[in-house]
Structures are given as structure tokens and as C-alpha cells.
Amino acid sequence: MQLEGFHAVKHALRFAPALVEQVVVRDVEDARALGAQLAPDVVDRLLELATVGPVAHPTGVEARAARPTADRTVLTSRNAPLVLLDDPRHPGNAGAVIRVAAAAGASGVAMTGRLDPWHPAVVRGSAGLHYALPVLSVSPDDMTGPLLVLDADGDPFTHLPSNAVVVVGSERAGVGPELRKRADAVVGLPMRAGVSSLNLATAAAAALYAWRLQV
Ligand SMILES: C[S@@+](CC[C@H](N)C(=O)[O-])C[C@H]1O[C@@H](n2cnc3c(N)ncnc32)[C@H](O)[C@@H]1O
């Protein structure tokens, strides 16, 4: 896995240091200064692994890291919500969901459909926070637990149970029929009249932070 930029490398070093195989920096002193300023907890390890070479990213830091084996136990047992993206199309949106799921303390992010959750553009969008929680491909049959579908036209959202799967639909089609059929509830986040929907990452963020602020 290629990690582009200081923040992605920092997150991999912080959450899964054993998986980081090689770091390339444009200039050692610049990397040391950036690390001291933004991530003093990982700067020593970053410099230990670093070799000097050409780096395209503006921060002057890149790395190679192994992809972890996804922890699939979150599909059946969890004490924080699991986000399920139903067939997301835009890698940047999927990455933004992984980033907010990591920040809010979700138990993982699962995805149906064709988008590889570890596609480099998704990893770019998450700033490397793939290394902070399980990120996996699933089919609707894999899901257990209370299934809460997010839909702008759903019943009013009240709260997100800690063991729930919160299902967020794709950019154009929303949540597909297979997951709707399995839903325990279909709920909507309130919006001002005239606004048709939120971006999917924004909807995931609102639901996760409603949970986070309540626990
Ligand atoms: C851009 S929206 C999809 C819009 C799509 N045209 C539809 O019919 O659902 C992407 C996803 O974000 C979530 N979402 C967007 N706005 C929402 C809202 N106000 N309440 C709950 N979920 C919302 C839903 O899961 C939705 O499937």
C-alpha cells in the first residue's frame, strides 16, 4: 500500500506501526521538523525507517505499508456502531467516512459493491486512518445486529444504538432494496425545507457524532 503524505504516514505509524515497511522523505531535516511539530509521538520511528528519495507529495513524506487482515468479528459483535456503505461510488466520499468513523470511535467501516475499500484514492481520502479501525468488503448477508438505514425520507432520527449497523447509501441511488429489506428502522436526519439530501459522509458524520456525544 502506498501512503501519500505526512498525515497518512503518521496515522499508519501511530495505529499500526508493525505494518509500515518503508518511509521515503525528500529531506531528512524537513521531515524531522514536520514530525516534531505535528507528531512527536512517531517522529523517531519515522526517521528510523526513512530513506532519502524523490517524493511527489507536497509534505515530502511517503511510505509503503502492508494491508492488515481485516478483523471480521465486528460484523457480529461490537460495542460501537459499524458503518456500512451501500455501494459507494466516489473514493473520496468513502475515505471521508473512514476518517470520521475513526475519529468518532466507530467499530469499523464495511462496504458493499465494487469499490475496493483499500483503493489508493480511498486511502488518500481517509488520510491513512484505514489503519485505525477495520475496513472491509462485505455482502448484505454478512450483516447482523440492529440495522439502521439512513434515508432523508425516513422516520425522525432519535439515537444510534452502540451495537447498530448504520447503513449509508450511495451518492445517486441511496440504500438499495436488499439492505432496506433487512432494516430494523429507516431514519432521517432533519434538514431545512428545500434541501434534498446530505452528502453521504456528512450523513454518516452526523449519525456517528449523535452517538458519540450521547455516550
Ligand atoms: C447523497 S445521499 C443519496 C441521495 C439519493 N438520491 C437518495 O434517493 O437517497 C447519500 C446517502 O446519505 C444519507 N443521507 C443523506 N441525507 C440524509 C438525511 N437527511 N437523513 C438521513 N440520511 C441521509 C443516506 O443514507 C443516503 O442514501
mmCIF file of C-alpha atoms and ligand atoms in Angstrom:
data_model
loop_
_atom_site.group_PDB
_atom_site.id
_atom_site.type_symbol
_atom_site.label_atom_id
_atom_site.label_comp_id
_atom_site.label_asym_id
_atom_site.label_seq_id
_atom_site.Cartn_x
_atom_site.Cartn_y
_atom_site.Cartn_z
ATOM 1 C CA MET A 1 0.000 0.000 0.000
ATOM 2 C CA GLN A 2 1.429 3.373 -0.966
ATOM 3 C CA LEU A 3 0.807 6.055 1.676
ATOM 4 C CA GLU A 4 0.953 9.567 0.261
ATOM 5 C CA GLY A 5 1.827 12.423 2.553
ATOM 6 C CA PHE A 6 2.866 13.028 6.114
ATOM 7 C CA HIS A 7 -0.597 12.618 7.670
ATOM 8 C CA ALA A 8 -1.243 9.202 6.131
ATOM 9 C CA VAL A 9 2.215 8.009 7.191
ATOM 10 C CA LYS A 10 1.732 9.451 10.685
ATOM 11 C CA HIS A 11 -1.583 7.612 11.147
ATOM 12 C CA ALA A 12 -0.166 4.292 9.948
ATOM 13 C CA LEU A 13 2.830 4.660 12.283
ATOM 14 C CA ARG A 14 0.561 5.580 15.170
ATOM 15 C CA PHE A 15 -2.126 2.904 14.784
ATOM 16 C CA ALA A 16 -0.295 0.009 13.093
ATOM 17 C CA PRO A 17 3.457 0.615 13.368
ATOM 18 C CA ALA A 18 4.372 -3.006 12.576
ATOM 19 C CA LEU A 19 2.783 -2.700 9.141
ATOM 20 C CA VAL A 20 4.889 0.250 7.938
ATOM 21 C CA GLU A 21 7.660 -1.189 5.772
ATOM 22 C CA GLN A 22 9.480 1.766 4.317
ATOM 23 C CA VAL A 23 9.392 5.558 4.545
ATOM 24 C CA VAL A 24 10.790 7.858 1.873
ATOM 25 C CA VAL A 25 11.492 11.518 2.645
ATOM 26 C CA ARG A 26 12.653 14.290 0.352
ATOM 27 C CA ASP A 27 14.764 15.872 3.062
ATOM 28 C CA VAL A 28 15.528 14.413 6.498
ATOM 29 C CA GLU A 29 15.666 17.744 8.333
ATOM 30 C CA ASP A 30 12.354 18.900 6.845
ATOM 31 C CA ALA A 31 10.745 15.582 7.874
ATOM 32 C CA ARG A 32 12.217 15.884 11.371
ATOM 33 C CA ALA A 33 10.818 19.411 11.756
ATOM 34 C CA LEU A 34 7.384 18.411 10.472
ATOM 35 C CA GLY A 35 7.333 15.383 12.761
ATOM 36 C CA ALA A 36 8.432 17.373 15.802
ATOM 37 C CA GLN A 37 5.699 19.907 15.141
ATOM 38 C CA LEU A 38 2.802 17.615 14.195
ATOM 39 C CA ALA A 39 3.533 14.132 15.535
ATOM 40 C CA PRO A 40 6.260 13.972 18.174
ATOM 41 C CA ASP A 41 4.973 10.520 19.220
ATOM 42 C CA VAL A 42 6.018 8.902 15.915
ATOM 43 C CA VAL A 43 8.834 11.078 14.595
ATOM 44 C CA ASP A 44 11.642 8.834 15.885
ATOM 45 C CA ARG A 45 10.168 5.731 14.238
ATOM 46 C CA LEU A 46 9.543 7.685 11.026
ATOM 47 C CA LEU A 47 13.183 8.756 10.858
ATOM 48 C CA GLU A 48 14.451 5.236 11.705
ATOM 49 C CA LEU A 49 12.599 3.857 8.688
ATOM 50 C CA ALA A 50 13.357 6.784 6.376
ATOM 51 C CA THR A 51 15.489 6.765 3.258
ATOM 52 C CA VAL A 52 16.005 9.875 1.130
ATOM 53 C CA GLY A 53 14.449 9.838 -2.325
ATOM 54 C CA PRO A 54 12.114 11.626 -4.720
ATOM 55 C CA VAL A 55 8.678 12.288 -3.182
ATOM 56 C CA ALA A 56 5.795 13.763 -5.181
ATOM 57 C CA HIS A 57 3.622 14.719 -2.201
ATOM 58 C CA PRO A 58 3.956 18.355 -1.060
ATOM 59 C CA THR A 59 4.731 17.284 2.519
ATOM 60 C CA GLY A 60 7.820 15.455 1.250
ATOM 61 C CA VAL A 61 6.902 12.188 3.008
ATOM 62 C CA GLU A 62 5.591 8.891 1.620
ATOM 63 C CA ALA A 63 5.628 5.292 2.818
ATOM 64 C CA ARG A 64 4.867 1.725 1.916
ATOM 65 C CA ALA A 65 2.807 -0.269 4.390
ATOM 66 C CA ALA A 66 1.230 -3.710 4.385
ATOM 67 C CA ARG A 67 -2.523 -4.040 4.284
ATOM 68 C CA PRO A 68 -3.839 -5.560 7.536
ATOM 69 C CA THR A 69 -6.030 -8.635 7.668
ATOM 70 C CA ALA A 70 -9.476 -7.203 8.298
ATOM 71 C CA ASP A 71 -10.993 -8.081 11.664
ATOM 72 C CA ARG A 72 -14.356 -9.511 10.647
ATOM 73 C CA THR A 73 -15.520 -10.072 14.246
ATOM 74 C CA VAL A 74 -17.012 -6.544 14.124
ATOM 75 C CA LEU A 75 -19.670 -7.929 11.796
ATOM 76 C CA THR A 76 -21.154 -9.996 14.614
ATOM 77 C CA SER A 77 -20.053 -8.399 17.881
ATOM 78 C CA ARG A 78 -19.359 -4.754 18.729
ATOM 79 C CA ASN A 79 -19.887 -2.075 21.344
ATOM 80 C CA ALA A 80 -19.641 0.886 18.971
ATOM 81 C CA PRO A 81 -21.586 1.372 15.729
ATOM 82 C CA LEU A 82 -20.358 -0.155 12.476
ATOM 83 C CA VAL A 83 -20.828 1.951 9.338
ATOM 84 C CA LEU A 84 -21.992 0.098 6.230
ATOM 85 C CA LEU A 85 -21.677 1.988 2.954
ATOM 86 C CA ASP A 86 -24.001 0.510 0.355
ATOM 87 C CA ASP A 87 -22.215 0.573 -2.997
ATOM 88 C CA PRO A 88 -20.384 3.912 -2.685
ATOM 89 C CA ARG A 89 -19.018 5.197 -5.998
ATOM 90 C CA HIS A 90 -16.777 8.111 -5.083
ATOM 91 C CA PRO A 91 -13.493 7.084 -3.413
ATOM 92 C CA GLY A 92 -13.177 10.486 -1.734
ATOM 93 C CA ASN A 93 -16.548 10.043 -0.023
ATOM 94 C CA ALA A 94 -15.638 6.552 1.176
ATOM 95 C CA GLY A 95 -12.326 7.877 2.517
ATOM 96 C CA ALA A 96 -14.073 10.734 4.305
ATOM 97 C CA VAL A 97 -16.410 8.219 6.011
ATOM 98 C CA ILE A 98 -13.448 6.134 7.198
ATOM 99 C CA ARG A 99 -11.826 9.264 8.580
ATOM 100 C CA VAL A 100 -14.873 10.375 10.563
ATOM 101 C CA ALA A 101 -15.613 6.794 11.683
ATOM 102 C CA ALA A 102 -12.093 6.556 13.122
ATOM 103 C CA ALA A 103 -12.449 9.945 14.801
ATOM 104 C CA ALA A 104 -15.825 9.176 16.341
ATOM 105 C CA GLY A 105 -14.720 5.744 17.614
ATOM 106 C CA ALA A 106 -16.872 3.553 15.351
ATOM 107 C CA SER A 107 -16.059 -0.152 15.389
ATOM 108 C CA GLY A 108 -15.350 -0.290 11.655
ATOM 109 C CA VAL A 109 -16.420 0.592 8.120
ATOM 110 C CA ALA A 110 -17.797 -2.049 5.776
ATOM 111 C CA MET A 111 -18.710 -1.583 2.115
ATOM 112 C CA THR A 112 -20.833 -3.448 -0.396
ATOM 113 C CA GLY A 113 -20.294 -3.045 -4.125
ATOM 114 C CA ARG A 114 -17.353 -2.808 -6.454
ATOM 115 C CA LEU A 115 -15.240 -0.071 -4.907
ATOM 116 C CA ASP A 116 -12.152 -1.566 -3.250
ATOM 117 C CA PRO A 117 -12.153 -0.059 0.277
ATOM 118 C CA TRP A 118 -8.337 -0.039 0.058
ATOM 119 C CA HIS A 119 -8.159 1.685 -3.335
ATOM 120 C CA PRO A 120 -5.359 4.301 -3.139
ATOM 121 C CA ALA A 121 -7.869 7.115 -3.673
ATOM 122 C CA VAL A 122 -9.930 5.886 -0.702
ATOM 123 C CA VAL A 123 -6.803 5.727 1.466
ATOM 124 C CA ARG A 124 -5.958 9.259 0.319
ATOM 125 C CA GLY A 125 -9.431 10.419 1.415
ATOM 126 C CA SER A 126 -9.083 8.845 4.861
ATOM 127 C CA ALA A 127 -5.622 10.354 5.485
ATOM 128 C CA GLY A 128 -4.400 6.833 6.298
ATOM 129 C CA LEU A 129 -6.994 6.253 9.031
ATOM 130 C CA HIS A 130 -7.689 2.861 7.449
ATOM 131 C CA TYR A 131 -5.004 1.744 9.901
ATOM 132 C CA ALA A 132 -7.086 2.847 12.900
ATOM 133 C CA LEU A 133 -10.099 0.530 12.505
ATOM 134 C CA PRO A 134 -11.298 -2.480 10.482
ATOM 135 C CA VAL A 135 -12.188 -1.575 6.878
ATOM 136 C CA LEU A 136 -13.718 -4.388 4.882
ATOM 137 C CA SER A 137 -15.720 -5.519 1.871
ATOM 138 C CA VAL A 138 -18.942 -7.337 2.711
ATOM 139 C CA SER A 139 -22.162 -8.597 1.199
ATOM 140 C CA PRO A 140 -25.548 -7.728 2.732
ATOM 141 C CA ASP A 141 -25.774 -11.340 4.017
ATOM 142 C CA ASP A 142 -22.791 -10.760 6.301
ATOM 143 C CA MET A 143 -24.595 -8.203 8.424
ATOM 144 C CA THR A 144 -26.009 -8.950 11.889
ATOM 145 C CA GLY A 145 -27.336 -6.739 14.638
ATOM 146 C CA PRO A 146 -29.799 -3.874 14.583
ATOM 147 C CA LEU A 147 -29.676 -2.383 11.097
ATOM 148 C CA LEU A 148 -30.465 1.324 10.937
ATOM 149 C CA VAL A 149 -30.814 2.643 7.383
ATOM 150 C CA LEU A 150 -30.204 6.356 6.912
ATOM 151 C CA ASP A 151 -32.566 7.934 4.414
ATOM 152 C CA ALA A 152 -33.615 11.558 4.108
ATOM 153 C CA ASP A 153 -37.278 10.481 3.947
ATOM 154 C CA GLY A 154 -37.106 8.113 6.920
ATOM 155 C CA ASP A 155 -38.706 8.413 10.339
ATOM 156 C CA PRO A 156 -37.107 11.031 12.584
ATOM 157 C CA PHE A 157 -33.641 10.009 13.815
ATOM 158 C CA THR A 158 -33.585 9.753 17.597
ATOM 159 C CA HIS A 159 -30.431 7.871 18.579
ATOM 160 C CA LEU A 160 -27.914 5.331 17.305
ATOM 161 C CA PRO A 161 -27.533 2.211 19.491
ATOM 162 C CA SER A 162 -23.923 1.238 20.223
ATOM 163 C CA ASN A 163 -24.322 -2.211 18.638
ATOM 164 C CA ALA A 164 -26.028 -0.907 15.483
ATOM 165 C CA VAL A 165 -25.015 -1.149 11.864
ATOM 166 C CA VAL A 166 -25.667 2.281 10.382
ATOM 167 C CA VAL A 167 -26.309 1.917 6.652
ATOM 168 C CA VAL A 168 -25.496 4.848 4.374
ATOM 169 C CA GLY A 169 -26.488 4.826 0.726
ATOM 170 C CA SER A 170 -24.638 5.603 -2.456
ATOM 171 C CA GLU A 171 -24.343 9.054 -3.974
ATOM 172 C CA ARG A 172 -27.093 8.649 -6.552
ATOM 173 C CA ALA A 173 -29.193 5.604 -5.684
ATOM 174 C CA GLY A 174 -29.264 5.754 -1.881
ATOM 175 C CA VAL A 175 -29.613 2.496 0.077
ATOM 176 C CA GLY A 176 -30.539 -0.451 -2.167
ATOM 177 C CA PRO A 177 -33.551 -2.779 -1.738
ATOM 178 C CA GLU A 178 -31.576 -5.676 -0.274
ATOM 179 C CA LEU A 179 -30.478 -3.724 2.796
ATOM 180 C CA ARG A 180 -33.785 -1.902 3.113
ATOM 181 C CA LYS A 181 -35.493 -5.299 3.329
ATOM 182 C CA ARG A 182 -33.295 -6.177 6.314
ATOM 183 C CA ALA A 183 -33.621 -2.804 8.079
ATOM 184 C CA ASP A 184 -34.873 -2.601 11.655
ATOM 185 C CA ALA A 185 -35.516 1.110 11.116
ATOM 186 C CA VAL A 186 -35.220 3.676 8.317
ATOM 187 C CA VAL A 187 -34.404 7.063 9.798
ATOM 188 C CA GLY A 188 -33.760 10.573 8.508
ATOM 189 C CA LEU A 189 -31.684 13.450 9.826
ATOM 190 C CA PRO A 190 -33.668 16.678 9.900
ATOM 191 C CA MET A 191 -32.979 19.171 7.122
ATOM 192 C CA ARG A 192 -34.303 22.588 6.219
ATOM 193 C CA ALA A 193 -37.152 22.544 3.660
ATOM 194 C CA GLY A 194 -35.865 22.584 0.092
ATOM 195 C CA VAL A 195 -32.650 20.650 0.784
ATOM 196 C CA SER A 196 -32.979 17.155 -0.692
ATOM 197 C CA SER A 197 -30.095 15.298 0.940
ATOM 198 C CA LEU A 198 -26.747 15.456 2.699
ATOM 199 C CA ASN A 199 -23.519 14.160 1.239
ATOM 200 C CA LEU A 200 -23.136 10.574 2.416
ATOM 201 C CA ALA A 201 -20.044 11.294 4.505
ATOM 202 C CA THR A 202 -21.841 14.198 6.173
ATOM 203 C CA ALA A 203 -24.827 11.966 6.980
ATOM 204 C CA ALA A 204 -22.506 9.320 8.457
ATOM 205 C CA ALA A 205 -20.708 12.004 10.479
ATOM 206 C CA ALA A 206 -23.941 13.426 11.907
ATOM 207 C CA ALA A 207 -25.219 9.986 12.972
ATOM 208 C CA LEU A 208 -21.886 8.916 14.481
ATOM 209 C CA TYR A 209 -21.456 12.142 16.400
ATOM 210 C CA ALA A 210 -25.033 11.950 17.694
ATOM 211 C CA TRP A 211 -23.948 8.583 19.156
ATOM 212 C CA ARG A 212 -20.542 9.809 20.320
ATOM 213 C CA LEU A 213 -21.973 12.827 22.141
ATOM 214 C CA GLN A 214 -24.557 10.685 23.849
ATOM 215 C CA VAL A 215 -22.140 8.059 25.229
HETATM 216 C C1 LIG B 1 -26.498 11.805 -1.413
HETATM 217 S S1 LIG B 1 -27.497 10.792 -0.454
HETATM 218 C C2 LIG B 1 -28.392 9.853 -1.686
HETATM 219 C C3 LIG B 1 -29.485 10.575 -2.289
HETATM 220 C C4 LIG B 1 -30.305 9.681 -3.156
HETATM 221 N N1 LIG B 1 -30.793 10.418 -4.282
HETATM 222 C C5 LIG B 1 -31.464 9.023 -2.432
HETATM 223 O O1 LIG B 1 -32.512 8.904 -3.029
HETATM 224 O O2 LIG B 1 -31.328 8.579 -1.300
HETATM 225 C C6 LIG B 1 -26.415 9.540 0.150
HETATM 226 C C7 LIG B 1 -26.859 8.893 1.422
HETATM 227 O O3 LIG B 1 -26.671 9.785 2.505
HETATM 228 C C8 LIG B 1 -27.618 9.520 3.514
HETATM 229 N N2 LIG B 1 -28.389 10.740 3.746
HETATM 230 C C9 LIG B 1 -28.327 11.892 3.057
HETATM 231 N N3 LIG B 1 -29.122 12.817 3.609
HETATM 232 C C10 LIG B 1 -29.721 12.233 4.674
HETATM 233 C C11 LIG B 1 -30.648 12.658 5.670
HETATM 234 N N4 LIG B 1 -31.126 13.899 5.700
HETATM 235 N N5 LIG B 1 -31.013 11.785 6.623
HETATM 236 C C12 LIG B 1 -30.508 10.531 6.650
HETATM 237 N N6 LIG B 1 -29.632 10.080 5.724
HETATM 238 C C13 LIG B 1 -29.245 10.909 4.761
HETATM 239 C C14 LIG B 1 -28.499 8.378 3.025
HETATM 240 O O4 LIG B 1 -28.046 7.152 3.528
HETATM 241 C C15 LIG B 1 -28.306 8.455 1.518
HETATM 242 O O5 LIG B 1 -28.541 7.220 0.894
#
